[in-house]
Structure formats: C-alpha cells, structure tokens
Amino acid sequence: MEAKSMSTTTLNKLIEGFDHLTVEDKEYAFEVVKKQLIEARREAISKKAKTVVANLKKGKTKSGTLKDLYKDLEE
C-alpha cells in the first residue's frame, strides 16, 4: 500500500465537507472518487507490467515449472 499523501487535517476537512452535501451530491462524489480510484489502479498495474516487460527483455527473469520454482526457493 502506498504512503499517505494527504494530511490528516486535509482529510478531516474533506470528510466534514462531504457530510454537508445532499444525498445526490454524495452519490455523485462517490462515483467520481470510485472512477478515479479505478484509474489509479489501472495506472499502477500498467507501471508494474512495464517493469516486468523491461526485466524480461533484460533477462532478469526465470522460467520453469512449479517444481523448479520450489527448488530455487529452497536454495
């Protein structure tokens, strides 16, 4: 999990402001935040995938069977 980037004070202000919204506005805000979270996860997955591909191209990865993996882990 990533480190916190928002101060507690800022987060508390956000929550307090959210409490004052109408139900409809809360639902809208929830959907916006949900979509932003989904996009952030996609970006993180994409970044990891690019790292994996780069490591594969550099020959930093191993391939084999599950048995081979267990053997490497035991060594």
GROMACS .gro file of C-alpha atoms in nm:
model
   75
    1MET     CA    1   0.000   0.000   0.000
    2GLU     CA    2   0.124   0.347  -0.083
    3ALA     CA    3   0.225   0.601   0.182
    4LYS     CA    4  -0.031   0.859   0.287
    5SER     CA    5  -0.003   1.171   0.074
    6MET     CA    6  -0.285   1.371   0.231
    7SER     CA    7  -0.252   1.532   0.572
    8THR     CA    8  -0.496   1.434   0.845
    9THR     CA    9  -0.624   1.793   0.858
   10THR     CA   10  -0.699   1.796   0.485
   11LEU     CA   11  -0.871   1.459   0.505
   12ASN     CA   12  -1.081   1.572   0.803
   13LYS     CA   13  -1.188   1.885   0.612
   14LEU     CA   14  -1.284   1.672   0.314
   15ILE     CA   15  -1.493   1.441   0.532
   16GLU     CA   16  -1.661   1.733   0.709
   17GLY     CA   17  -1.746   1.892   0.373
   18PHE     CA   18  -1.884   1.562   0.248
   19ASP     CA   19  -2.115   1.544   0.549
   20HIS     CA   20  -2.282   1.869   0.440
   21LEU     CA   21  -2.366   1.751   0.087
   22THR     CA   22  -2.707   1.635  -0.024
   23VAL     CA   23  -2.757   1.264  -0.079
   24GLU     CA   24  -2.749   1.316  -0.456
   25ASP     CA   25  -2.422   1.510  -0.436
   26LYS     CA   26  -2.273   1.243  -0.209
   27GLU     CA   27  -2.365   0.976  -0.463
   28TYR     CA   28  -2.210   1.181  -0.744
   29ALA     CA   29  -1.892   1.244  -0.541
   30PHE     CA   30  -1.871   0.874  -0.459
   31GLU     CA   31  -1.891   0.780  -0.827
   32VAL     CA   32  -1.622   1.033  -0.920
   33VAL     CA   33  -1.386   0.908  -0.648
   34LYS     CA   34  -1.460   0.546  -0.740
   35LYS     CA   35  -1.370   0.611  -1.105
   36GLN     CA   36  -1.052   0.793  -1.002
   37LEU     CA   37  -0.952   0.500  -0.781
   38ILE     CA   38  -1.011   0.255  -1.066
   39GLU     CA   39  -0.795   0.466  -1.296
   40ALA     CA   40  -0.519   0.491  -1.034
   41ARG     CA   41  -0.520   0.111  -1.000
   42ARG     CA   42  -0.502   0.073  -1.379
   43GLU     CA   43  -0.204   0.306  -1.391
   44ALA     CA   44  -0.029   0.111  -1.113
   45ILE     CA   45  -0.090  -0.218  -1.295
   46SER     CA   46   0.038  -0.067  -1.619
   47LYS     CA   47   0.353   0.059  -1.448
   48LYS     CA   48   0.419  -0.284  -1.295
   49ALA     CA   49   0.359  -0.452  -1.630
   50LYS     CA   50   0.610  -0.221  -1.799
   51THR     CA   51   0.865  -0.308  -1.532
   52VAL     CA   52   0.801  -0.679  -1.583
   53VAL     CA   53   0.843  -0.648  -1.960
   54ALA     CA   54   1.164  -0.449  -1.916
   55ASN     CA   55   1.302  -0.711  -1.677
   56LEU     CA   56   1.204  -0.986  -1.918
   57LYS     CA   57   1.387  -0.813  -2.203
   58LYS     CA   58   1.696  -0.767  -1.983
   59GLY     CA   59   1.695  -1.135  -1.895
   60LYS     CA   60   1.632  -1.071  -1.528
   61THR     CA   61   1.352  -1.327  -1.510
   62LYS     CA   62   1.348  -1.702  -1.480
   63SER     CA   63   1.116  -1.952  -1.636
   64GLY     CA   64   1.037  -2.309  -1.549
   65THR     CA   65   0.794  -2.535  -1.377
   66LEU     CA   66   0.646  -2.503  -1.032
   67LYS     CA   67   0.891  -2.769  -0.923
   68ASP     CA   68   1.177  -2.550  -1.050
   69LEU     CA   69   1.041  -2.257  -0.852
   70TYR     CA   70   1.028  -2.458  -0.530
   71LYS     CA   71   1.382  -2.576  -0.593
   72ASP     CA   72   1.503  -2.215  -0.636
   73LEU     CA   73   1.321  -2.109  -0.319
   74GLU     CA   74   1.481  -2.388  -0.116
   75GLU     CA   75   1.833  -2.290  -0.226
   0.00000   0.00000   0.00000
